[in-house]
PDB file of C-alpha atoms and ligand atoms in Angstrom:
ATOM      1  CA  UNK A  21     -45.651  20.814 -66.560  1.00 87.00           C
ATOM      2  CA  UNK A  22     -42.081  19.759 -66.555  1.00 91.00           C
ATOM      3  CA  UNK A  23     -40.173  17.958 -63.967  1.00 95.00           C
ATOM      4  CA  UNK A  24     -36.346  17.589 -64.352  1.00 96.00           C
ATOM      5  CA  UNK A  25     -33.965  15.425 -62.240  1.00 98.00           C
ATOM      6  CA  UNK A  26     -30.370  16.984 -62.402  1.00 98.00           C
ATOM      7  CA  UNK A  27     -28.186  14.213 -61.582  1.00 98.00           C
ATOM      8  CA  UNK A  28     -24.470  13.725 -60.820  1.00 98.00           C
ATOM      9  CA  UNK A  29     -21.916  13.219 -58.190  1.00 98.00           C
ATOM     10  CA  UNK A  30     -21.292  15.948 -55.318  1.00 97.00           C
ATOM     11  CA  UNK A  31     -19.484  18.790 -56.936  1.00 97.00           C
ATOM     12  CA  UNK A  32     -20.816  18.112 -60.476  1.00 98.00           C
ATOM     13  CA  UNK A  33     -22.539  21.472 -60.791  1.00 97.00           C
ATOM     14  CA  UNK A  34     -26.049  20.558 -60.424  1.00 98.00           C
ATOM     15  CA  UNK A  35     -26.866  23.400 -57.896  1.00 97.00           C
ATOM     16  CA  UNK A  36     -25.019  25.949 -60.369  1.00 97.00           C
ATOM     17  CA  UNK A  37     -27.049  24.703 -63.381  1.00 98.00           C
ATOM     18  CA  UNK A  38     -30.197  24.482 -61.551  1.00 97.00           C
ATOM     19  CA  UNK A  39     -29.953  28.067 -60.515  1.00 97.00           C
ATOM     20  CA  UNK A  40     -29.436  29.142 -64.196  1.00 96.00           C
ATOM     21  CA  UNK A  41     -32.476  27.122 -65.313  1.00 95.00           C
ATOM     22  CA  UNK A  42     -34.632  28.821 -62.872  1.00 94.00           C
ATOM     23  CA  UNK A  43     -33.696  32.279 -64.358  1.00 88.00           C
ATOM     24  CA  UNK A  44     -35.169  31.176 -67.658  1.00 86.00           C
ATOM     25  CA  UNK A  45     -37.882  28.826 -66.766  1.00 87.00           C
ATOM     26  CA  UNK A  46     -40.657  29.184 -63.979  1.00 89.00           C
ATOM     27  CA  UNK A  47     -39.603  25.735 -62.332  1.00 94.00           C
ATOM     28  CA  UNK A  48     -39.212  25.288 -58.530  1.00 96.00           C
ATOM     29  CA  UNK A  49     -35.616  24.115 -57.549  1.00 97.00           C
ATOM     30  CA  UNK A  50     -35.498  21.561 -54.896  1.00 97.00           C
ATOM     31  CA  UNK A  51     -32.339  20.806 -53.403  1.00 98.00           C
ATOM     32  CA  UNK A  52     -32.432  18.190 -50.403  1.00 98.00           C
ATOM     33  CA  UNK A  53     -28.997  19.513 -49.339  1.00 97.00           C
ATOM     34  CA  UNK A  54     -30.192  22.941 -49.168  1.00 97.00           C
ATOM     35  CA  UNK A  55     -33.229  22.135 -47.267  1.00 97.00           C
ATOM     36  CA  UNK A  56     -31.280  20.055 -44.845  1.00 97.00           C
ATOM     37  CA  UNK A  57     -28.757  22.973 -44.399  1.00 96.00           C
ATOM     38  CA  UNK A  58     -31.717  25.273 -43.837  1.00 97.00           C
ATOM     39  CA  UNK A  59     -32.782  22.911 -40.979  1.00 97.00           C
ATOM     40  CA  UNK A  60     -29.210  22.758 -39.461  1.00 96.00           C
ATOM     41  CA  UNK A  61     -29.067  26.575 -39.613  1.00 95.00           C
ATOM     42  CA  UNK A  62     -32.526  26.930 -37.955  1.00 97.00           C
ATOM     43  CA  UNK A  63     -31.263  24.159 -35.364  1.00 97.00           C
ATOM     44  CA  UNK A  64     -34.521  21.928 -35.908  1.00 96.00           C
ATOM     45  CA  UNK A  65     -34.394  18.435 -34.799  1.00 97.00           C
ATOM     46  CA  UNK A  66     -34.405  17.235 -38.290  1.00 97.00           C
ATOM     47  CA  UNK A  67     -31.292  19.602 -39.063  1.00 96.00           C
ATOM     48  CA  UNK A  68     -29.549  18.035 -35.945  1.00 97.00           C
ATOM     49  CA  UNK A  69     -30.479  14.674 -37.041  1.00 98.00           C
ATOM     50  CA  UNK A  70     -29.349  15.409 -40.759  1.00 97.00           C
ATOM     51  CA  UNK A  71     -26.020  17.088 -39.543  1.00 97.00           C
ATOM     52  CA  UNK A  72     -25.023  13.788 -37.961  1.00 97.00           C
ATOM     53  CA  UNK A  73     -24.688  12.274 -41.234  1.00 97.00           C
ATOM     54  CA  UNK A  74     -23.752  15.104 -43.541  1.00 96.00           C
ATOM     55  CA  UNK A  75     -20.551  16.085 -41.637  1.00 94.00           C
ATOM     56  CA  UNK A  76     -19.525  12.462 -42.033  1.00 94.00           C
ATOM     57  CA  UNK A  77     -20.126  12.542 -45.759  1.00 96.00           C
ATOM     58  CA  UNK A  78     -22.966   9.990 -45.197  1.00 97.00           C
ATOM     59  CA  UNK A  79     -26.577   9.846 -46.680  1.00 98.00           C
ATOM     60  CA  UNK A  80     -29.487  11.013 -44.661  1.00 98.00           C
ATOM     61  CA  UNK A  81     -31.453   8.053 -43.976  1.00 98.00           C
ATOM     62  CA  UNK A  82     -33.851   7.460 -46.876  1.00 98.00           C
ATOM     63  CA  UNK A  83     -37.266   7.638 -44.894  1.00 98.00           C
ATOM     64  CA  UNK A  84     -36.251  10.986 -43.472  1.00 98.00           C
ATOM     65  CA  UNK A  85     -35.201  12.231 -46.909  1.00 98.00           C
ATOM     66  CA  UNK A  86     -38.347  11.124 -48.569  1.00 97.00           C
ATOM     67  CA  UNK A  87     -40.781  12.670 -46.130  1.00 96.00           C
ATOM     68  CA  UNK A  88     -38.738  15.764 -46.405  1.00 96.00           C
ATOM     69  CA  UNK A  89     -39.005  15.663 -50.248  1.00 97.00           C
ATOM     70  CA  UNK A  90     -42.789  15.043 -49.854  1.00 96.00           C
ATOM     71  CA  UNK A  91     -43.688  18.080 -47.695  1.00 94.00           C
ATOM     72  CA  UNK A  92     -41.344  20.118 -50.035  1.00 95.00           C
ATOM     73  CA  UNK A  93     -43.640  18.862 -52.955  1.00 94.00           C
ATOM     74  CA  UNK A  94     -46.857  19.534 -50.962  1.00 92.00           C
ATOM     75  CA  UNK A  95     -45.802  23.192 -50.298  1.00 93.00           C
ATOM     76  CA  UNK A  96     -45.575  24.130 -54.014  1.00 91.00           C
ATOM     77  CA  UNK A  97     -49.078  22.663 -55.027  1.00 80.00           C
ATOM     78  CA  UNK A  98     -49.477  25.059 -57.963  1.00 84.00           C
ATOM     79  CA  UNK A  99     -46.046  25.048 -59.499  1.00 89.00           C
ATOM     80  CA  UNK A 100     -45.237  24.550 -63.383  1.00 90.00           C
ATOM     81  CA  UNK A 101     -42.628  21.968 -62.340  1.00 94.00           C
ATOM     82  CA  UNK A 102     -39.637  21.080 -60.551  1.00 96.00           C
ATOM     83  CA  UNK A 103     -35.893  20.619 -60.684  1.00 97.00           C
ATOM     84  CA  UNK A 104     -34.986  17.958 -58.396  1.00 98.00           C
ATOM     85  CA  UNK A 105     -31.271  18.575 -57.359  1.00 98.00           C
ATOM     86  CA  UNK A 106     -29.676  15.795 -55.065  1.00 98.00           C
ATOM     87  CA  UNK A 107     -32.841  13.606 -54.974  1.00 98.00           C
ATOM     88  CA  UNK A 108     -33.101  10.887 -55.605  1.00 98.00           C
ATOM     89  CA  UNK A 109     -29.818   9.368 -54.497  1.00 98.00           C
ATOM     90  CA  UNK A 110     -30.920   5.775 -53.769  1.00 98.00           C
ATOM     91  CA  UNK A 111     -33.171   3.259 -55.671  1.00 98.00           C
ATOM     92  CA  UNK A 112     -35.730   3.483 -52.749  1.00 98.00           C
ATOM     93  CA  UNK A 113     -35.721   7.240 -53.103  1.00 98.00           C
ATOM     94  CA  UNK A 114     -36.356   6.904 -57.067  1.00 98.00           C
ATOM     95  CA  UNK A 115     -39.186   4.500 -56.373  1.00 98.00           C
ATOM     96  CA  UNK A 116     -40.772   6.798 -53.782  1.00 98.00           C
ATOM     97  CA  UNK A 117     -40.289   9.818 -56.176  1.00 98.00           C
ATOM     98  CA  UNK A 118     -42.335   8.018 -58.837  1.00 97.00           C
ATOM     99  CA  UNK A 119     -45.043   7.265 -56.127  1.00 97.00           C
ATOM    100  CA  UNK A 120     -45.236  10.819 -54.899  1.00 96.00           C
ATOM    101  CA  UNK A 121     -45.502  12.201 -58.373  1.00 95.00           C
ATOM    102  CA  UNK A 122     -48.037   9.530 -59.453  1.00 95.00           C
ATOM    103  CA  UNK A 123     -50.059  10.620 -56.401  1.00 93.00           C
ATOM    104  CA  UNK A 124     -50.165  14.260 -57.905  1.00 90.00           C
ATOM    105  CA  UNK A 125     -50.669  13.211 -61.476  1.00 91.00           C
ATOM    106  CA  UNK A 126     -47.216  14.132 -62.327  1.00 93.00           C
ATOM    107  CA  UNK A 127     -44.104  12.187 -63.823  1.00 94.00           C
ATOM    108  CA  UNK A 128     -40.544  12.888 -64.475  1.00 96.00           C
ATOM    109  CA  UNK A 129     -40.122  14.461 -67.671  1.00 94.00           C
ATOM    110  CA  UNK A 130     -36.392  14.025 -68.010  1.00 95.00           C
ATOM    111  CA  UNK A 131     -33.219  13.038 -66.294  1.00 97.00           C
ATOM    112  CA  UNK A 132     -29.827  15.071 -67.134  1.00 97.00           C
ATOM    113  CA  UNK A 133     -26.868  13.486 -65.683  1.00 98.00           C
ATOM    114  CA  UNK A 134     -23.488  15.753 -65.165  1.00 98.00           C
ATOM    115  CA  UNK A 135     -20.294  13.483 -65.866  1.00 98.00           C
ATOM    116  CA  UNK A 136     -17.324  14.894 -64.016  1.00 98.00           C
ATOM    117  CA  UNK A 137     -13.985  12.837 -63.098  1.00 97.00           C
ATOM    118  CA  UNK A 138     -13.286  12.083 -59.450  1.00 97.00           C
ATOM    119  CA  UNK A 139      -9.935  14.148 -59.419  1.00 97.00           C
ATOM    120  CA  UNK A 140     -11.947  17.359 -60.770  1.00 98.00           C
ATOM    121  CA  UNK A 141     -14.826  16.683 -58.053  1.00 98.00           C
ATOM    122  CA  UNK A 142     -12.264  16.492 -55.327  1.00 97.00           C
ATOM    123  CA  UNK A 143     -10.601  19.848 -56.502  1.00 97.00           C
ATOM    124  CA  UNK A 144     -13.884  21.562 -56.814  1.00 97.00           C
ATOM    125  CA  UNK A 145     -15.310  20.406 -53.565  1.00 97.00           C
ATOM    126  CA  UNK A 146     -12.028  21.382 -51.489  1.00 97.00           C
ATOM    127  CA  UNK A 147     -12.049  24.684 -53.385  1.00 96.00           C
ATOM    128  CA  UNK A 148     -15.711  25.425 -52.529  1.00 96.00           C
ATOM    129  CA  UNK A 149     -14.756  24.433 -48.780  1.00 96.00           C
ATOM    130  CA  UNK A 150     -12.583  27.266 -48.509  1.00 95.00           C
ATOM    131  CA  UNK A 151     -15.486  29.723 -48.495  1.00 91.00           C
ATOM    132  CA  UNK A 152     -18.732  27.724 -48.329  1.00 88.00           C
ATOM    133  CA  UNK A 153     -18.287  27.149 -44.547  1.00 87.00           C
ATOM    134  CA  UNK A 154     -19.550  23.398 -45.291  1.00 89.00           C
ATOM    135  CA  UNK A 155     -17.917  21.066 -42.899  1.00 89.00           C
ATOM    136  CA  UNK A 156     -18.374  18.360 -45.536  1.00 93.00           C
ATOM    137  CA  UNK A 157     -16.365  20.161 -48.201  1.00 95.00           C
ATOM    138  CA  UNK A 158     -13.274  20.913 -45.915  1.00 95.00           C
ATOM    139  CA  UNK A 159     -11.937  17.371 -45.312  1.00 95.00           C
ATOM    140  CA  UNK A 160     -10.485  15.366 -48.221  1.00 96.00           C
ATOM    141  CA  UNK A 161     -11.371  12.016 -46.673  1.00 96.00           C
ATOM    142  CA  UNK A 162     -15.025  13.165 -46.093  1.00 96.00           C
ATOM    143  CA  UNK A 163     -15.271  14.612 -49.942  1.00 97.00           C
ATOM    144  CA  UNK A 164     -13.618  11.363 -51.040  1.00 97.00           C
ATOM    145  CA  UNK A 165     -16.360   9.319 -48.792  1.00 96.00           C
ATOM    146  CA  UNK A 166     -19.073  11.219 -50.433  1.00 97.00           C
ATOM    147  CA  UNK A 167     -17.936  10.436 -54.090  1.00 98.00           C
ATOM    148  CA  UNK A 168     -17.684   6.779 -52.978  1.00 97.00           C
ATOM    149  CA  UNK A 169     -21.269   6.869 -51.348  1.00 98.00           C
ATOM    150  CA  UNK A 170     -22.230   8.249 -54.786  1.00 98.00           C
ATOM    151  CA  UNK A 171     -20.493   5.327 -56.775  1.00 98.00           C
ATOM    152  CA  UNK A 172     -21.850   2.640 -54.174  1.00 98.00           C
ATOM    153  CA  UNK A 173     -25.592   3.943 -53.931  1.00 97.00           C
ATOM    154  CA  UNK A 174     -26.453   6.653 -56.385  1.00 98.00           C
ATOM    155  CA  UNK A 175     -24.675   5.963 -59.753  1.00 97.00           C
ATOM    156  CA  UNK A 176     -26.902   2.793 -60.274  1.00 98.00           C
ATOM    157  CA  UNK A 177     -29.789   5.206 -60.820  1.00 98.00           C
ATOM    158  CA  UNK A 178     -28.316   6.159 -64.180  1.00 97.00           C
ATOM    159  CA  UNK A 179     -28.984   2.629 -65.535  1.00 97.00           C
ATOM    160  CA  UNK A 180     -32.479   2.810 -63.553  1.00 97.00           C
ATOM    161  CA  UNK A 181     -33.459   6.049 -65.455  1.00 97.00           C
ATOM    162  CA  UNK A 182     -31.986   5.240 -68.764  1.00 95.00           C
ATOM    163  CA  UNK A 183     -33.850   1.922 -69.147  1.00 96.00           C
ATOM    164  CA  UNK A 184     -37.041   3.756 -67.514  1.00 95.00           C
ATOM    165  CA  UNK A 185     -37.093   6.832 -69.315  1.00 93.00           C
ATOM    166  CA  UNK A 186     -35.107   5.854 -72.825  1.00 83.00           C
ATOM    167  CA  UNK A 187     -35.271   8.912 -74.769  1.00 89.00           C
ATOM    168  CA  UNK A 188     -35.504  11.209 -71.940  1.00 94.00           C
ATOM    169  CA  UNK A 189     -32.276  10.361 -70.094  1.00 96.00           C
ATOM    170  CA  UNK A 190     -29.300  12.659 -71.224  1.00 96.00           C
ATOM    171  CA  UNK A 191     -25.766  12.260 -70.121  1.00 96.00           C
ATOM    172  CA  UNK A 192     -23.590  15.468 -70.530  1.00 97.00           C
ATOM    173  CA  UNK A 193     -20.027  16.200 -70.009  1.00 98.00           C
ATOM    174  CA  UNK A 194     -19.851  18.586 -66.895  1.00 98.00           C
ATOM    175  CA  UNK A 195     -16.181  19.107 -66.922  1.00 98.00           C
ATOM    176  CA  UNK A 196     -16.236  22.264 -69.124  1.00 98.00           C
ATOM    177  CA  UNK A 197     -17.287  26.017 -68.477  1.00 97.00           C
ATOM    178  CA  UNK A 198     -20.416  26.510 -66.765  1.00 98.00           C
ATOM    179  CA  UNK A 199     -21.910  28.442 -69.727  1.00 98.00           C
ATOM    180  CA  UNK A 200     -21.072  25.584 -72.225  1.00 98.00           C
ATOM    181  CA  UNK A 201     -22.774  23.123 -70.011  1.00 98.00           C
ATOM    182  CA  UNK A 202     -25.913  25.480 -69.758  1.00 97.00           C
ATOM    183  CA  UNK A 203     -26.106  25.704 -73.373  1.00 97.00           C
ATOM    184  CA  UNK A 204     -26.271  21.946 -73.864  1.00 97.00           C
ATOM    185  CA  UNK A 205     -29.147  21.915 -71.040  1.00 96.00           C
ATOM    186  CA  UNK A 206     -31.023  24.731 -72.883  1.00 94.00           C
ATOM    187  CA  UNK A 207     -30.834  22.613 -75.990  1.00 93.00           C
ATOM    188  CA  UNK A 208     -32.344  19.738 -74.105  1.00 93.00           C
ATOM    189  CA  UNK A 209     -35.041  21.837 -72.694  1.00 91.00           C
ATOM    190  CA  UNK A 210     -35.885  23.233 -75.950  1.00 86.00           C
ATOM    191  CA  UNK A 211     -36.625  19.791 -77.282  1.00 82.00           C
ATOM    192  CA  UNK A 212     -39.234  19.909 -74.652  1.00 71.00           C
ATOM    193  CA  UNK A 213     -40.717  23.327 -76.086  1.00 60.00           C
ATOM    194  CA  UNK A 214     -39.884  25.013 -72.829  1.00 53.00           C
ATOM    195  CA  UNK A 215     -37.975  28.223 -73.634  1.00 43.00           C
TER     196      UNK A 215
HETATM  197  P1  ADP B  26     -23.447  17.620 -52.730  1.00 70.41           P
HETATM  198  O1  ADP B  26     -24.153  17.202 -53.911  1.00 70.41           O
HETATM  199  O2  ADP B  26     -22.367  18.663 -53.004  1.00 70.41           O
HETATM  200  O3  ADP B  26     -22.994  16.534 -51.953  1.00 70.41           O
HETATM  201  P2  ADP B  26     -25.783  18.518 -51.332  1.00 70.41           P
HETATM  202  O4  ADP B  26     -26.120  19.634 -50.901  1.00 70.41           O
HETATM  203  O5  ADP B  26     -26.749  17.953 -52.378  1.00 70.41           O
HETATM  204  O6  ADP B  26     -24.312  18.465 -51.848  1.00 70.41           O
HETATM  205  O7  ADP B  26     -25.819  17.333 -50.269  1.00 70.41           O
HETATM  206  C1  ADP B  26     -24.921  17.556 -49.082  1.00 70.41           C
HETATM  207  C2  ADP B  26     -25.281  16.314 -48.059  1.00 70.41           C
HETATM  208  O8  ADP B  26     -26.863  16.235 -47.937  1.00 70.41           O
HETATM  209  C3  ADP B  26     -25.333  14.910 -48.591  1.00 70.41           C
HETATM  210  O9  ADP B  26     -23.703  14.444 -48.459  1.00 70.41           O
HETATM  211  C4  ADP B  26     -26.096  14.116 -47.703  1.00 70.41           C
HETATM  212  O10 ADP B  26     -25.654  13.672 -46.453  1.00 70.41           O
HETATM  213  C5  ADP B  26     -27.159  14.832 -47.496  1.00 70.41           C
HETATM  214  N1  ADP B  26     -28.393  14.728 -48.737  1.00 70.41           N
HETATM  215  C6  ADP B  26     -28.784  15.541 -49.755  1.00 70.41           C
HETATM  216  N2  ADP B  26     -29.519  14.928 -50.469  1.00 70.41           N
HETATM  217  C7  ADP B  26     -29.810  13.835 -49.920  1.00 70.41           C
HETATM  218  C8  ADP B  26     -30.737  12.587 -50.370  1.00 70.41           C
HETATM  219  N3  ADP B  26     -31.446  12.671 -51.306  1.00 70.41           N
HETATM  220  N4  ADP B  26     -30.396  11.499 -49.722  1.00 70.41           N
HETATM  221  C9  ADP B  26     -29.740  11.419 -48.397  1.00 70.41           C
HETATM  222  N5  ADP B  26     -29.021  12.338 -48.143  1.00 70.41           N
HETATM  223  C10 ADP B  26     -29.008  13.529 -48.824  1.00 70.41           C
END
């Protein structure tokens, strides 16, 4: 079983790369952002709550997100592994992910961090906002707020995981062609003999 955390700021390409990996490996892609958006679309009470944070570029409260992740994990009980995209985003979420994994005799196999500069992130997100329909991609101040939230609350997880996982923490340049980044990811996954 392989459990991969794809890590990086908003707009760094986690979702794009996760979808490419899923074409090659039988892993389940869990994007907390996608699950929240599905709830918004379905007009659930979770969706309404999540939206009030997401539209401002803030994080949905930890406990809400952790509960959501937990029920997602439960719904795929016989998976060969997971790609986590957009989770964890805080230290508390990371600690709870460990607990959830331990409870099911699983662990995080590796963390891959995509590095992209702020100017490029803003450009990509505003560009995505032109046709994604996502309110949080359409306003530069919200986009910049999301990047700030990443700097303040999420980026500390790089230190957390690089210390915790040592040889299973990888940082790669995400400011290149999608295919070149994916080729680096494949090399990393190959090391784990999953090809
Ligand atoms: P991006 O990575 O481009 O910001 P996502 O789809 O991953 O896009 O997330 C969109 C929004 O969903 C975030 O700005 C946040 O409000 C909410 N969200 C997603 N994942 C989490 C999480 N792990 N913790 C708290 N909020 C989250």
